[in-house]
PDB file of C-alpha atoms in Angstrom:
ATOM      1  CA  MET A   1      67.601 120.708  37.681  1.00 47.00           C
ATOM      2  CA  ASN A   2      70.324 122.718  35.974  1.00 44.00           C
ATOM      3  CA  GLY A   3      68.027 125.734  36.032  1.00 46.00           C
ATOM      4  CA  ARG A   4      67.631 125.425  39.794  1.00 45.00           C
ATOM      5  CA  LEU A   5      71.395 125.115  40.236  1.00 38.00           C
ATOM      6  CA  PHE A   6      71.988 128.237  38.156  1.00 39.00           C
ATOM      7  CA  ALA A   7      69.325 130.080  40.153  1.00 41.00           C
ATOM      8  CA  VAL A   8      70.923 129.098  43.473  1.00 38.00           C
ATOM      9  CA  ALA A   9      74.356 130.034  42.169  1.00 39.00           C
ATOM     10  CA  GLY A  10      73.035 133.389  40.979  1.00 42.00           C
ATOM     11  CA  LEU A  11      71.399 134.098  44.344  1.00 37.00           C
ATOM     12  CA  THR A  12      74.597 133.166  46.185  1.00 39.00           C
ATOM     13  CA  LEU A  13      76.623 135.489  43.957  1.00 37.00           C
ATOM     14  CA  SER A  14      74.143 138.315  44.487  1.00 39.00           C
ATOM     15  CA  LEU A  15      74.329 137.928  48.271  1.00 34.00           C
ATOM     16  CA  ALA A  16      78.119 137.893  48.116  1.00 38.00           C
ATOM     17  CA  ILE A  17      78.142 141.117  46.114  1.00 35.00           C
ATOM     18  CA  VAL A  18      75.800 142.794  48.595  1.00 36.00           C
ATOM     19  CA  GLY A  19      77.870 141.576  51.560  1.00 38.00           C
ATOM     20  CA  CYS A  20      81.110 142.899  50.079  1.00 39.00           C
ATOM     21  CA  GLY A  21      79.689 146.137  48.713  1.00 41.00           C
ATOM     22  CA  GLY A  22      79.247 149.660  50.041  1.00 46.00           C
ATOM     23  CA  GLY A  23      76.498 148.624  52.441  1.00 63.00           C
ATOM     24  CA  SER A  24      78.858 146.985  54.932  1.00 89.00           C
ATOM     25  CA  LYS A  25      79.688 148.680  58.223  1.00 95.00           C
ATOM     26  CA  VAL A  26      83.263 149.469  59.225  1.00 97.00           C
ATOM     27  CA  SER A  27      84.695 149.173  62.722  1.00 97.00           C
ATOM     28  CA  SER A  28      86.033 152.066  64.723  1.00 97.00           C
ATOM     29  CA  ALA A  29      89.359 150.246  65.057  1.00 97.00           C
ATOM     30  CA  SER A  30      89.753 150.076  61.284  1.00 98.00           C
ATOM     31  CA  LEU A  31      89.367 153.868  61.092  1.00 98.00           C
ATOM     32  CA  ASP A  32      91.760 154.707  63.942  1.00 97.00           C
ATOM     33  CA  PRO A  33      94.857 154.817  61.666  1.00 97.00           C
ATOM     34  CA  ARG A  34      93.205 157.615  59.689  1.00 98.00           C
ATOM     35  CA  LEU A  35      93.082 159.870  62.767  1.00 98.00           C
ATOM     36  CA  LEU A  36      95.857 162.408  63.227  1.00 96.00           C
ATOM     37  CA  PRO A  37      98.625 160.914  65.425  1.00 93.00           C
ATOM     38  CA  GLY A  38      99.335 162.892  68.568  1.00 89.00           C
ATOM     39  CA  SER A  39     103.032 162.840  67.680  1.00 88.00           C
ATOM     40  CA  ALA A  40     102.264 164.895  64.553  1.00 90.00           C
ATOM     41  CA  VAL A  41     101.255 167.917  66.651  1.00 88.00           C
ATOM     42  CA  PRO A  42     104.107 169.317  68.781  1.00 87.00           C
ATOM     43  CA  GLY A  43     103.189 169.501  72.457  1.00 88.00           C
ATOM     44  CA  PHE A  44      99.990 167.452  72.116  1.00 91.00           C
ATOM     45  CA  ALA A  45      99.269 163.841  72.995  1.00 93.00           C
ATOM     46  CA  VAL A  46      96.282 161.535  72.545  1.00 95.00           C
ATOM     47  CA  GLN A  47      94.165 161.860  75.687  1.00 94.00           C
ATOM     48  CA  ARG A  48      91.543 159.312  74.636  1.00 95.00           C
ATOM     49  CA  THR A  49      90.126 157.536  71.606  1.00 96.00           C
ATOM     50  CA  GLN A  50      86.408 157.123  70.961  1.00 97.00           C
ATOM     51  CA  ASP A  51      84.328 154.469  69.199  1.00 98.00           C
ATOM     52  CA  TRP A  52      81.630 156.220  67.193  1.00 98.00           C
ATOM     53  CA  SER A  53      80.160 153.214  65.413  1.00 97.00           C
ATOM     54  CA  ASP A  54      76.819 154.341  66.853  1.00 98.00           C
ATOM     55  CA  PRO A  55      75.826 157.707  65.301  1.00 98.00           C
ATOM     56  CA  VAL A  56      74.122 158.727  68.556  1.00 98.00           C
ATOM     57  CA  ASN A  57      77.473 158.601  70.369  1.00 98.00           C
ATOM     58  CA  LEU A  58      79.127 160.374  67.456  1.00 98.00           C
ATOM     59  CA  VAL A  59      76.710 163.288  67.642  1.00 98.00           C
ATOM     60  CA  GLY A  60      76.826 163.481  71.442  1.00 97.00           C
ATOM     61  CA  GLU A  61      80.607 163.324  71.784  1.00 97.00           C
ATOM     62  CA  GLY A  62      82.132 164.320  68.476  1.00 97.00           C
ATOM     63  CA  LEU A  63      80.301 167.359  67.122  1.00 98.00           C
ATOM     64  CA  ALA A  64      79.945 170.991  68.178  1.00 96.00           C
ATOM     65  CA  LEU A  65      76.351 171.700  67.207  1.00 97.00           C
ATOM     66  CA  PRO A  66      74.567 175.024  67.636  1.00 96.00           C
ATOM     67  CA  GLN A  67      72.254 174.932  70.625  1.00 96.00           C
ATOM     68  CA  ARG A  68      69.249 175.330  68.323  1.00 95.00           C
ATOM     69  CA  THR A  69      70.102 172.141  66.400  1.00 97.00           C
ATOM     70  CA  ARG A  70      68.625 169.044  68.006  1.00 97.00           C
ATOM     71  CA  PRO A  71      70.887 165.973  68.221  1.00 97.00           C
ATOM     72  CA  SER A  72      68.236 163.877  66.456  1.00 98.00           C
ATOM     73  CA  GLU A  73      68.565 166.139  63.396  1.00 98.00           C
ATOM     74  CA  ALA A  74      72.294 165.444  63.261  1.00 98.00           C
ATOM     75  CA  VAL A  75      71.787 161.686  63.616  1.00 98.00           C
ATOM     76  CA  LYS A  76      69.331 161.826  60.717  1.00 98.00           C
ATOM     77  CA  GLU A  77      71.870 163.663  58.546  1.00 98.00           C
ATOM     78  CA  PHE A  78      74.503 160.985  59.117  1.00 98.00           C
ATOM     79  CA  THR A  79      72.266 157.946  58.766  1.00 98.00           C
ATOM     80  CA  GLY A  80      70.472 159.430  55.766  1.00 98.00           C
ATOM     81  CA  ALA A  81      73.839 159.751  54.007  1.00 98.00           C
ATOM     82  CA  HIS A  82      74.561 156.004  54.355  1.00 98.00           C
ATOM     83  CA  PHE A  83      76.810 156.270  57.415  1.00 99.00           C
ATOM     84  CA  ARG A  84      79.131 153.253  57.719  1.00 98.00           C
ATOM     85  CA  GLY A  85      81.111 154.009  60.911  1.00 98.00           C
ATOM     86  CA  ALA A  86      83.313 156.563  62.658  1.00 99.00           C
ATOM     87  CA  ALA A  87      86.153 156.989  65.117  1.00 99.00           C
ATOM     88  CA  GLY A  88      87.461 159.900  67.139  1.00 98.00           C
ATOM     89  CA  GLU A  89      90.094 161.079  69.546  1.00 98.00           C
ATOM     90  CA  VAL A  90      90.954 163.986  71.804  1.00 96.00           C
ATOM     91  CA  LEU A  91      94.417 165.522  71.530  1.00 95.00           C
ATOM     92  CA  ALA A  92      95.360 167.502  74.625  1.00 94.00           C
ATOM     93  CA  GLN A  93      98.091 169.830  75.824  1.00 91.00           C
ATOM     94  CA  GLY A  94      98.468 171.032  79.405  1.00 89.00           C
ATOM     95  CA  THR A  95      96.274 170.210  82.382  1.00 83.00           C
ATOM     96  CA  GLY A  96      93.449 171.723  84.386  1.00 82.00           C
ATOM     97  CA  LEU A  97      92.534 175.294  83.483  1.00 73.00           C
ATOM     98  CA  GLU A  98      95.569 175.454  81.194  1.00 78.00           C
ATOM     99  CA  GLU A  99      94.456 172.483  79.098  1.00 86.00           C
ATOM    100  CA  THR A 100      93.903 172.855  75.366  1.00 90.00           C
ATOM    101  CA  ALA A 101      91.916 169.992  73.835  1.00 92.00           C
ATOM    102  CA  VAL A 102      91.251 169.294  70.164  1.00 96.00           C
ATOM    103  CA  ARG A 103      88.517 166.914  69.012  1.00 97.00           C
ATOM    104  CA  VAL A 104      89.370 164.947  65.880  1.00 98.00           C
ATOM    105  CA  GLY A 105      87.062 162.649  63.931  1.00 99.00           C
ATOM    106  CA  VAL A 106      86.721 160.545  60.797  1.00 99.00           C
ATOM    107  CA  ALA A 107      83.613 158.899  59.354  1.00 99.00           C
ATOM    108  CA  LYS A 108      83.099 156.648  56.366  1.00 99.00           C
ATOM    109  CA  PHE A 109      80.089 156.789  54.061  1.00 99.00           C
ATOM    110  CA  ALA A 110      78.923 154.717  51.120  1.00 98.00           C
ATOM    111  CA  SER A 111      80.235 157.220  48.566  1.00 98.00           C
ATOM    112  CA  ALA A 112      82.194 160.436  48.113  1.00 98.00           C
ATOM    113  CA  GLY A 113      78.915 162.216  47.378  1.00 98.00           C
ATOM    114  CA  ASP A 114      77.507 161.131  50.741  1.00 99.00           C
ATOM    115  CA  ALA A 115      80.632 162.368  52.546  1.00 99.00           C
ATOM    116  CA  ASN A 116      80.396 165.735  50.764  1.00 99.00           C
ATOM    117  CA  THR A 117      76.722 166.035  51.690  1.00 99.00           C
ATOM    118  CA  VAL A 118      77.444 165.671  55.414  1.00 99.00           C
ATOM    119  CA  ARG A 119      80.505 167.938  55.182  1.00 99.00           C
ATOM    120  CA  ASP A 120      78.393 170.704  53.650  1.00 99.00           C
ATOM    121  CA  TRP A 121      75.703 170.235  56.314  1.00 99.00           C
ATOM    122  CA  MET A 122      78.312 170.485  59.087  1.00 99.00           C
ATOM    123  CA  HIS A 123      79.731 173.624  57.469  1.00 99.00           C
ATOM    124  CA  ARG A 124      76.296 175.243  57.396  1.00 98.00           C
ATOM    125  CA  GLU A 125      75.883 174.421  61.090  1.00 98.00           C
ATOM    126  CA  ASP A 126      79.308 175.924  61.833  1.00 98.00           C
ATOM    127  CA  LEU A 127      78.175 179.207  60.275  1.00 97.00           C
ATOM    128  CA  LYS A 128      75.221 179.481  62.657  1.00 96.00           C
ATOM    129  CA  GLN A 129      75.353 181.242  66.009  1.00 93.00           C
ATOM    130  CA  PRO A 130      76.391 178.569  68.547  1.00 94.00           C
ATOM    131  CA  CYS A 131      74.190 180.032  71.297  1.00 92.00           C
ATOM    132  CA  TYR A 132      70.448 179.578  71.656  1.00 89.00           C
ATOM    133  CA  SER A 133      69.806 183.294  72.163  1.00 86.00           C
ATOM    134  CA  GLN A 134      72.112 186.325  71.987  1.00 82.00           C
ATOM    135  CA  CYS A 135      75.725 185.297  71.539  1.00 88.00           C
ATOM    136  CA  VAL A 136      79.186 186.854  71.787  1.00 87.00           C
ATOM    137  CA  PHE A 137      80.408 184.715  68.874  1.00 93.00           C
ATOM    138  CA  ALA A 138      80.464 185.853  65.241  1.00 93.00           C
ATOM    139  CA  PRO A 139      80.972 182.932  62.807  1.00 96.00           C
ATOM    140  CA  ALA A 140      82.901 183.557  59.590  1.00 96.00           C
ATOM    141  CA  PRO A 141      84.237 181.201  56.885  1.00 98.00           C
ATOM    142  CA  VAL A 142      87.963 180.993  56.174  1.00 97.00           C
ATOM    143  CA  ASN A 143      89.267 180.195  52.701  1.00 96.00           C
ATOM    144  CA  GLU A 144      92.190 177.782  52.501  1.00 94.00           C
ATOM    145  CA  PRO A 145      93.752 177.982  49.000  1.00 94.00           C
ATOM    146  CA  GLY A 146      94.971 174.637  47.708  1.00 95.00           C
ATOM    147  CA  PHE A 147      92.449 172.636  49.755  1.00 97.00           C
ATOM    148  CA  PRO A 148      89.251 172.583  47.671  1.00 95.00           C
ATOM    149  CA  SER A 149      87.467 169.976  49.806  1.00 97.00           C
ATOM    150  CA  MET A 150      88.157 171.825  53.070  1.00 98.00           C
ATOM    151  CA  ARG A 151      85.618 173.951  54.925  1.00 98.00           C
ATOM    152  CA  LEU A 152      86.824 176.041  57.875  1.00 98.00           C
ATOM    153  CA  VAL A 153      84.964 178.420  60.180  1.00 98.00           C
ATOM    154  CA  VAL A 154      86.163 180.654  63.007  1.00 98.00           C
ATOM    155  CA  GLN A 155      83.558 181.718  65.560  1.00 97.00           C
ATOM    156  CA  SER A 156      85.166 184.797  67.111  1.00 94.00           C
ATOM    157  CA  GLY A 157      84.048 186.137  70.470  1.00 89.00           C
ATOM    158  CA  ARG A 158      84.498 189.390  72.313  1.00 75.00           C
ATOM    159  CA  ALA A 159      85.994 189.730  75.782  1.00 63.00           C
ATOM    160  CA  LYS A 160      85.963 192.790  78.020  1.00 66.00           C
ATOM    161  CA  PRO A 161      89.365 193.686  79.507  1.00 60.00           C
ATOM    162  CA  PRO A 162      89.539 193.572  83.304  1.00 62.00           C
ATOM    163  CA  PRO A 163      89.326 196.930  85.104  1.00 63.00           C
ATOM    164  CA  GLY A 164      92.611 198.612  85.906  1.00 61.00           C
ATOM    165  CA  PRO A 165      96.127 197.780  84.726  1.00 64.00           C
ATOM    166  CA  PRO A 166      97.568 194.254  84.828  1.00 62.00           C
ATOM    167  CA  PRO A 167      99.285 193.276  88.105  1.00 67.00           C
ATOM    168  CA  GLY A 168     102.665 194.986  88.386  1.00 65.00           C
ATOM    169  CA  ALA A 169     102.042 197.294  85.426  1.00 64.00           C
ATOM    170  CA  PRO A 170     102.286 201.086  85.781  1.00 70.00           C
ATOM    171  CA  PRO A 171      99.062 203.118  85.963  1.00 67.00           C
ATOM    172  CA  GLY A 172      97.443 203.823  82.617  1.00 61.00           C
ATOM    173  CA  VAL A 173      98.505 200.551  81.009  1.00 60.00           C
ATOM    174  CA  LYS A 174      95.560 198.568  79.682  1.00 62.00           C
ATOM    175  CA  ALA A 175      95.382 194.804  79.665  1.00 59.00           C
ATOM    176  CA  HIS A 176      95.046 193.118  76.297  1.00 63.00           C
ATOM    177  CA  VAL A 177      92.708 190.159  76.577  1.00 71.00           C
ATOM    178  CA  LEU A 178      92.242 187.650  73.790  1.00 82.00           C
ATOM    179  CA  GLY A 179      88.596 186.902  73.204  1.00 87.00           C
ATOM    180  CA  PRO A 180      87.250 183.348  73.042  1.00 91.00           C
ATOM    181  CA  ALA A 181      87.071 181.575  69.701  1.00 95.00           C
ATOM    182  CA  ASN A 182      85.790 178.299  68.310  1.00 96.00           C
ATOM    183  CA  TYR A 183      87.574 176.724  65.358  1.00 98.00           C
ATOM    184  CA  LEU A 184      85.804 174.130  63.214  1.00 98.00           C
ATOM    185  CA  ALA A 185      87.026 172.415  60.054  1.00 99.00           C
ATOM    186  CA  GLU A 186      85.870 169.602  57.784  1.00 99.00           C
ATOM    187  CA  PHE A 187      87.291 168.045  54.629  1.00 99.00           C
ATOM    188  CA  THR A 188      86.610 164.974  52.540  1.00 99.00           C
ATOM    189  CA  ILE A 189      88.766 162.474  50.681  1.00 98.00           C
ATOM    190  CA  GLY A 190      86.679 159.981  48.737  1.00 98.00           C
ATOM    191  CA  PRO A 191      83.993 158.432  50.978  1.00 98.00           C
ATOM    192  CA  TYR A 192      85.760 159.629  54.151  1.00 99.00           C
ATOM    193  CA  LEU A 193      84.785 162.752  56.087  1.00 99.00           C
ATOM    194  CA  TYR A 194      87.353 164.251  58.458  1.00 99.00           C
ATOM    195  CA  TRP A 195      86.780 167.030  60.983  1.00 99.00           C
ATOM    196  CA  THR A 196      88.410 168.770  63.912  1.00 98.00           C
ATOM    197  CA  ILE A 197      87.184 171.170  66.602  1.00 98.00           C
ATOM    198  CA  LEU A 198      89.087 173.488  68.936  1.00 97.00           C
ATOM    199  CA  GLN A 199      87.584 175.774  71.555  1.00 93.00           C
ATOM    200  CA  GLY A 200      90.147 178.307  72.719  1.00 90.00           C
ATOM    201  CA  ASN A 201      91.039 181.958  72.226  1.00 91.00           C
ATOM    202  CA  ALA A 202      91.594 184.255  69.277  1.00 92.00           C
ATOM    203  CA  GLY A 203      95.345 183.675  69.343  1.00 92.00           C
ATOM    204  CA  LEU A 204      95.145 180.045  68.221  1.00 94.00           C
ATOM    205  CA  ARG A 205      93.984 180.499  64.636  1.00 95.00           C
ATOM    206  CA  SER A 206      97.329 179.996  62.897  1.00 95.00           C
ATOM    207  CA  ARG A 207      98.102 176.893  64.963  1.00 93.00           C
ATOM    208  CA  PHE A 208      94.672 175.450  64.250  1.00 95.00           C
ATOM    209  CA  GLU A 209      94.993 176.010  60.515  1.00 97.00           C
ATOM    210  CA  ALA A 210      98.437 174.402  60.522  1.00 95.00           C
ATOM    211  CA  GLY A 211      97.058 171.416  62.442  1.00 95.00           C
ATOM    212  CA  VAL A 212      94.183 170.937  59.990  1.00 97.00           C
ATOM    213  CA  LYS A 213      96.642 170.914  57.094  1.00 97.00           C
ATOM    214  CA  LEU A 214      98.716 168.280  58.893  1.00 96.00           C
ATOM    215  CA  TYR A 215      95.557 166.215  59.306  1.00 97.00           C
ATOM    216  CA  TYR A 216      94.789 166.586  55.599  1.00 98.00           C
ATOM    217  CA  ALA A 217      98.296 165.463  54.619  1.00 97.00           C
ATOM    218  CA  HIS A 218      98.030 162.445  56.933  1.00 97.00           C
ATOM    219  CA  ALA A 219      94.625 161.514  55.505  1.00 98.00           C
ATOM    220  CA  LYS A 220      95.918 161.800  51.933  1.00 97.00           C
ATOM    221  CA  GLN A 221      98.658 159.317  52.745  1.00 95.00           C
ATOM    222  CA  ARG A 222      95.999 156.862  53.935  1.00 92.00           C
ATOM    223  CA  SER A 223      93.807 157.222  50.863  1.00 85.00           C
TER     224      SER A 223
END
């Protein structure tokens, strides 16, 4: 009889350990405080928040994958790394054609090693040409001293200046046009993976890098 009681007690304890361990899912709401507050970025505000508890929604709404990478491949990367949950938001400035929007995300995994695995996969994807065929973008990594877990890529594009001088300019003056650029960054802190994406022009690099560092500082405070 005592043996049966000990066996039941042992089974109950084992189930409790499994239920409280790394295998449990986390809600999107519990991850929201880890996202960068809109108030931390001058001129930007939170346009919307996104529940990415389902990795399919995360891949469809939260990542900037190369056109040659199938969404199912990305879902497999996340779920294969013991994905526990994710949350996201869009920070926006301006409206209409003048709008600048930044996608921000955070995901939790079972371990720091899992988070690093997905970060490194995302970084490899960032270094690929974003277009299916010939592309105007040239991806290049950017080193950020003092942030060893951070991976940052700038995909720089080329833009042809419009013919003739700018309106109101004297003849012979050439227009200077900033080419398009995609900015992508990921970093990890423990089992958490953070990332941010900005699609804009070549003049936004310094602001993007400053914003990523703000995000890192905010995440460190939450760890």
